[in-house]
PDB file of C-alpha atoms and ligand atoms in Angstrom:
ATOM      1  CA  MET A   1      77.490  92.786  92.532  1.00 74.00           C
ATOM      2  CA  PRO A   2      78.325  92.224  95.723  1.00 81.00           C
ATOM      3  CA  VAL A   3      81.197  94.407  97.549  1.00 95.00           C
ATOM      4  CA  ASN A   4      83.155  93.503 100.583  1.00 97.00           C
ATOM      5  CA  VAL A   5      84.922  96.537 102.114  1.00 98.00           C
ATOM      6  CA  VAL A   6      87.492  96.191 104.847  1.00 98.00           C
ATOM      7  CA  VAL A   7      88.726  99.560 106.656  1.00 98.00           C
ATOM      8  CA  THR A   8      91.783  99.040 108.786  1.00 98.00           C
ATOM      9  CA  TYR A   9      93.610 101.837 110.840  1.00 98.00           C
ATOM     10  CA  ASN A  10      96.346 102.809 113.059  1.00 98.00           C
ATOM     11  CA  SER A  11      95.602 105.564 115.454  1.00 98.00           C
ATOM     12  CA  ARG A  12      97.186 107.483 118.671  1.00 97.00           C
ATOM     13  CA  THR A  13      94.926 109.548 119.609  1.00 98.00           C
ATOM     14  CA  GLY A  14      91.338 108.856 117.994  1.00 98.00           C
ATOM     15  CA  ASN A  15      91.456 111.094 114.563  1.00 98.00           C
ATOM     16  CA  THR A  16      92.365 108.208 112.213  1.00 98.00           C
ATOM     17  CA  ARG A  17      89.869 105.966 114.123  1.00 98.00           C
ATOM     18  CA  ARG A  18      87.347 108.424 113.575  1.00 98.00           C
ATOM     19  CA  ALA A  19      88.178 108.738 109.782  1.00 98.00           C
ATOM     20  CA  ALA A  20      87.577 104.998 109.269  1.00 99.00           C
ATOM     21  CA  GLU A  21      84.586 104.738 110.886  1.00 98.00           C
ATOM     22  CA  LEU A  22      83.333 107.498 108.773  1.00 98.00           C
ATOM     23  CA  ILE A  23      85.018 106.001 105.462  1.00 98.00           C
ATOM     24  CA  ALA A  24      83.228 102.947 106.900  1.00 98.00           C
ATOM     25  CA  GLY A  25      79.634 104.493 107.049  1.00 98.00           C
ATOM     26  CA  ALA A  26      80.380 106.204 103.882  1.00 98.00           C
ATOM     27  CA  SER A  27      81.238 102.862 102.072  1.00 97.00           C
ATOM     28  CA  THR A  28      77.958 101.533 103.384  1.00 97.00           C
ATOM     29  CA  MET A  29      76.183 104.634 101.969  1.00 96.00           C
ATOM     30  CA  ALA A  30      77.469 103.935  98.820  1.00 94.00           C
ATOM     31  CA  GLY A  31      76.103 100.382  98.710  1.00 93.00           C
ATOM     32  CA  ALA A  32      79.019  98.517  99.736  1.00 95.00           C
ATOM     33  CA  SER A  33      77.343  94.637 101.052  1.00 94.00           C
ATOM     34  CA  ASP A  34      80.003  94.143 103.459  1.00 96.00           C
ATOM     35  CA  VAL A  35      81.824  96.608 105.763  1.00 98.00           C
ATOM     36  CA  VAL A  36      84.262  95.540 108.793  1.00 98.00           C
ATOM     37  CA  VAL A  37      86.652  98.165 110.311  1.00 98.00           C
ATOM     38  CA  PHE A  38      89.352  97.387 113.195  1.00 98.00           C
ATOM     39  CA  PRO A  39      92.650  98.310 114.159  1.00 98.00           C
ATOM     40  CA  VAL A  40      95.856  97.132 112.690  1.00 97.00           C
ATOM     41  CA  GLU A  41      96.915  95.487 115.524  1.00 96.00           C
ATOM     42  CA  ARG A  42      93.645  93.395 115.440  1.00 97.00           C
ATOM     43  CA  ALA A  43      94.148  92.281 111.299  1.00 96.00           C
ATOM     44  CA  ASN A  44      94.897  88.414 112.801  1.00 95.00           C
ATOM     45  CA  GLU A  45      91.373  88.530 113.962  1.00 97.00           C
ATOM     46  CA  PHE A  46      90.323  89.396 110.451  1.00 97.00           C
ATOM     47  CA  PHE A  47      92.135  87.115 107.707  1.00 95.00           C
ATOM     48  CA  HIS A  48      88.644  86.174 106.174  1.00 96.00           C
ATOM     49  CA  GLU A  49      87.484  89.511 105.756  1.00 97.00           C
ATOM     50  CA  LEU A  50      90.762  90.513 104.652  1.00 96.00           C
ATOM     51  CA  ALA A  51      91.317  87.889 101.951  1.00 95.00           C
ATOM     52  CA  GLU A  52      87.651  88.355 100.636  1.00 96.00           C
ATOM     53  CA  ALA A  53      87.475  92.395 100.432  1.00 97.00           C
ATOM     54  CA  ASP A  54      87.285  93.892  97.475  1.00 97.00           C
ATOM     55  CA  LEU A  55      88.753  97.086  98.844  1.00 98.00           C
ATOM     56  CA  VAL A  56      90.926  97.921 101.786  1.00 98.00           C
ATOM     57  CA  PHE A  57      91.171 100.872 103.285  1.00 98.00           C
ATOM     58  CA  VAL A  58      94.065 101.515 105.337  1.00 98.00           C
ATOM     59  CA  GLY A  59      94.671 104.637 107.365  1.00 98.00           C
ATOM     60  CA  THR A  60      97.350 106.241 109.574  1.00 98.00           C
ATOM     61  CA  TRP A  61      98.305 109.578 110.976  1.00 98.00           C
ATOM     62  CA  THR A  62     101.049 112.004 109.612  1.00 98.00           C
ATOM     63  CA  ASP A  63     104.578 112.197 111.427  1.00 98.00           C
ATOM     64  CA  GLY A  64     107.059 115.067 110.469  1.00 96.00           C
ATOM     65  CA  LEU A  65     108.349 117.969 111.314  1.00 93.00           C
ATOM     66  CA  ILE A  66     105.262 119.986 110.200  1.00 89.00           C
ATOM     67  CA  LEU A  67     107.109 121.544 107.149  1.00 92.00           C
ATOM     68  CA  PHE A  68     109.122 118.556 105.936  1.00 92.00           C
ATOM     69  CA  GLY A  69     110.173 115.261 107.363  1.00 94.00           C
ATOM     70  CA  HIS A  70     106.826 113.897 106.720  1.00 96.00           C
ATOM     71  CA  ARG A  71     106.321 110.099 106.608  1.00 97.00           C
ATOM     72  CA  PRO A  72     103.116 107.648 107.549  1.00 98.00           C
ATOM     73  CA  GLY A  73     103.159 107.462 112.030  1.00 98.00           C
ATOM     74  CA  GLY A  74     103.342 103.749 113.310  1.00 95.00           C
ATOM     75  CA  THR A  75     105.226 101.987 110.225  1.00 96.00           C
ATOM     76  CA  ALA A  76     105.818  98.880 112.382  1.00 96.00           C
ATOM     77  CA  LYS A  77     102.281  98.308 113.072  1.00 96.00           C
ATOM     78  CA  ILE A  78     101.432  98.992 109.421  1.00 97.00           C
ATOM     79  CA  LYS A  79     104.129  96.323 108.227  1.00 96.00           C
ATOM     80  CA  SER A  80     102.535  93.857 110.723  1.00 95.00           C
ATOM     81  CA  LEU A  81      99.806  93.652 108.599  1.00 96.00           C
ATOM     82  CA  PRO A  82      99.503  90.848 106.358  1.00 94.00           C
ATOM     83  CA  LYS A  83     100.928  90.875 103.110  1.00 93.00           C
ATOM     84  CA  LEU A  84      98.171  92.717 100.769  1.00 92.00           C
ATOM     85  CA  TRP A  85      99.435  90.795  97.749  1.00 89.00           C
ATOM     86  CA  ASN A  86      96.713  91.650  94.781  1.00 84.00           C
ATOM     87  CA  LYS A  87      94.436  93.598  97.131  1.00 94.00           C
ATOM     88  CA  ARG A  88      93.167  96.749  96.107  1.00 97.00           C
ATOM     89  CA  VAL A  89      94.184  99.323  98.763  1.00 98.00           C
ATOM     90  CA  ALA A  90      92.709 103.000  99.216  1.00 98.00           C
ATOM     91  CA  ALA A  91      95.348 104.741 101.728  1.00 98.00           C
ATOM     92  CA  PHE A  92      94.460 107.612 103.786  1.00 98.00           C
ATOM     93  CA  ALA A  93      96.778 109.772 106.249  1.00 98.00           C
ATOM     94  CA  THR A  94      95.015 112.166 108.876  1.00 98.00           C
ATOM     95  CA  TYR A  95      96.787 115.373 109.532  1.00 98.00           C
ATOM     96  CA  ALA A  96      96.682 118.329 111.731  1.00 98.00           C
ATOM     97  CA  VAL A  97      98.292 121.369 109.471  1.00 97.00           C
ATOM     98  CA  ASN A  98     100.512 120.388 106.995  1.00 97.00           C
ATOM     99  CA  PRO A  99     100.331 116.878 105.486  1.00 97.00           C
ATOM    100  CA  GLY A 100     103.624 117.544 102.453  1.00 97.00           C
ATOM    101  CA  ASN A 101     103.556 114.115 100.375  1.00 97.00           C
ATOM    102  CA  ILE A 102     102.191 111.805 102.954  1.00 98.00           C
ATOM    103  CA  SER A 103      99.409 110.196 100.758  1.00 97.00           C
ATOM    104  CA  ASP A 104     102.561 109.418  98.163  1.00 98.00           C
ATOM    105  CA  LYS A 105     104.443 108.368 100.894  1.00 98.00           C
ATOM    106  CA  PHE A 106     101.920 106.231 102.266  1.00 98.00           C
ATOM    107  CA  ALA A 107     101.163 104.384  99.131  1.00 98.00           C
ATOM    108  CA  ALA A 108     104.670 103.758  98.214  1.00 98.00           C
ATOM    109  CA  LEU A 109     104.991 102.130 101.768  1.00 98.00           C
ATOM    110  CA  LEU A 110     101.621 100.099 101.029  1.00 98.00           C
ATOM    111  CA  GLU A 111     102.590  99.089  97.788  1.00 97.00           C
ATOM    112  CA  ARG A 112     106.149  97.864  99.084  1.00 96.00           C
ATOM    113  CA  HIS A 113     103.840  95.477 101.304  1.00 96.00           C
ATOM    114  CA  GLY A 114     102.308  93.842  98.542  1.00 96.00           C
ATOM    115  CA  ALA A 115      99.126  96.430  98.050  1.00 97.00           C
ATOM    116  CA  THR A 116      98.185  97.443  94.804  1.00 97.00           C
ATOM    117  CA  VAL A 117      97.043 101.068  95.856  1.00 98.00           C
ATOM    118  CA  THR A 118      94.208 102.534  93.162  1.00 97.00           C
ATOM    119  CA  THR A 119      93.573 105.878  95.680  1.00 98.00           C
ATOM    120  CA  SER A 120      95.239 107.739  98.459  1.00 98.00           C
ATOM    121  CA  ALA A 121      94.375 111.150 100.257  1.00 98.00           C
ATOM    122  CA  ALA A 122      95.611 113.144 102.908  1.00 98.00           C
ATOM    123  CA  LEU A 123      92.407 113.795 105.304  1.00 98.00           C
ATOM    124  CA  HIS A 124      92.570 117.257 107.830  1.00 98.00           C
ATOM    125  CA  ARG A 125      91.920 116.073 110.935  1.00 98.00           C
ATOM    126  CA  ARG A 126      88.842 118.631 111.448  1.00 98.00           C
ATOM    127  CA  ARG A 127      87.272 118.344 108.108  1.00 98.00           C
ATOM    128  CA  LEU A 128      86.818 114.505 108.184  1.00 98.00           C
ATOM    129  CA  GLU A 129      83.084 114.385 107.310  1.00 97.00           C
ATOM    130  CA  ASP A 130      83.671 116.897 104.256  1.00 97.00           C
ATOM    131  CA  GLU A 131      86.451 114.902 102.502  1.00 98.00           C
ATOM    132  CA  VAL A 132      85.681 111.438 103.445  1.00 98.00           C
ATOM    133  CA  THR A 133      82.773 111.415 100.960  1.00 96.00           C
ATOM    134  CA  ASP A 134      84.989 112.366  97.862  1.00 97.00           C
ATOM    135  CA  PHE A 135      87.682 109.889  98.696  1.00 98.00           C
ATOM    136  CA  VAL A 136      84.913 106.984  99.397  1.00 98.00           C
ATOM    137  CA  ALA A 137      83.659 107.352  96.091  1.00 97.00           C
ATOM    138  CA  ASP A 138      86.553 107.986  94.228  1.00 96.00           C
ATOM    139  CA  SER A 139      88.017 104.845  95.700  1.00 97.00           C
ATOM    140  CA  LEU A 140      84.706 102.744  95.286  1.00 97.00           C
ATOM    141  CA  SER A 141      84.525 103.862  91.565  1.00 94.00           C
ATOM    142  CA  SER A 142      88.171 102.317  91.280  1.00 82.00           C
ATOM    143  CA  ILE A 143      86.849  98.646  91.691  1.00 83.00           C
TER     144      ILE A 143
HETATM  145  C1  FMN B 201     105.020 113.227 116.500  1.00 87.45           C
HETATM  146  C2  FMN B 201     104.146 114.003 115.467  1.00 87.45           C
HETATM  147  C3  FMN B 201     104.311 114.365 114.358  1.00 87.45           C
HETATM  148  C4  FMN B 201     103.152 115.200 114.070  1.00 87.45           C
HETATM  149  N1  FMN B 201     103.792 115.744 112.744  1.00 87.45           N
HETATM  150  C5  FMN B 201     102.627 116.104 111.822  1.00 87.45           C
HETATM  151  C6  FMN B 201     103.165 116.879 110.620  1.00 87.45           C
HETATM  152  O1  FMN B 201     104.478 117.019 110.165  1.00 87.45           O
HETATM  153  N2  FMN B 201     102.066 117.214 110.093  1.00 87.45           N
HETATM  154  C7  FMN B 201     100.716 117.227 110.382  1.00 87.45           C
HETATM  155  O2  FMN B 201     100.104 117.740 109.699  1.00 87.45           O
HETATM  156  N3  FMN B 201     100.393 116.658 111.437  1.00 87.45           N
HETATM  157  C8  FMN B 201     101.406 116.079 112.022  1.00 87.45           C
HETATM  158  N4  FMN B 201     101.110 115.789 113.262  1.00 87.45           N
HETATM  159  C9  FMN B 201      99.694 115.476 113.630  1.00 87.45           C
HETATM  160  C10 FMN B 201      98.844 114.460 113.431  1.00 87.45           C
HETATM  161  O3  FMN B 201      99.353 113.497 112.453  1.00 87.45           O
HETATM  162  C11 FMN B 201      97.308 114.442 113.412  1.00 87.45           C
HETATM  163  O4  FMN B 201      96.848 115.045 114.638  1.00 87.45           O
HETATM  164  C12 FMN B 201      96.488 113.115 113.340  1.00 87.45           C
HETATM  165  O5  FMN B 201      95.183 113.456 113.167  1.00 87.45           O
HETATM  166  C13 FMN B 201      96.482 112.160 114.465  1.00 87.45           C
HETATM  167  O6  FMN B 201      96.321 110.768 114.227  1.00 87.45           O
HETATM  168  P1  FMN B 201      95.363 110.024 115.438  1.00 87.45           P
HETATM  169  O7  FMN B 201      94.488 110.405 116.361  1.00 87.45           O
HETATM  170  O8  FMN B 201      94.583 108.836 114.300  1.00 87.45           O
HETATM  171  O9  FMN B 201      96.539 109.700 116.340  1.00 87.45           O
HETATM  172  C14 FMN B 201     102.281 114.872 114.286  1.00 87.45           C
HETATM  173  C15 FMN B 201     101.555 114.418 115.502  1.00 87.45           C
HETATM  174  C16 FMN B 201     102.748 113.841 116.243  1.00 87.45           C
HETATM  175  C17 FMN B 201     101.937 113.279 117.516  1.00 87.45           C
END
């Protein structure tokens, strides 16, 4: 069965963009037939791909005070995505030191945006290659 994957991300300094590109590559390696990757700001150019997607990865960065107050960075930009009704979504957030409960918080935000979040992960910005492989395998096995 063909599997369409969309990877969209919100990145300030490039870590989450890199994570998104690695996720796209790992999805192709894992057998996804069609994979597109774009920043959330450009989502309006990808309505068709979003509508056709079997799985949408959505990524952002961890905003917080390191020990507490973790929340998804760039919430307004994430909320500007089209509503993700009935879409299976895999949520990821990159972080530097301590992600706290970012993956649950980001999953909850995306659920409020209509998504059905099937997997969520916090990815350390210096260990992206290692951590992306399992996350993508888990996420694709959920569809
Ligand atoms: C204002 C601000 C707050 C941050 N708070 C945290 C934090 O609480 N915990 C953490 O591990 N990293 C924190 N970070 C680090 C970023 O989440 C991390 O570098 C991330 O990978 C950046 O992604 P980007 O390069 O896609 O923008 C913070 C960064 C900024 C700019």
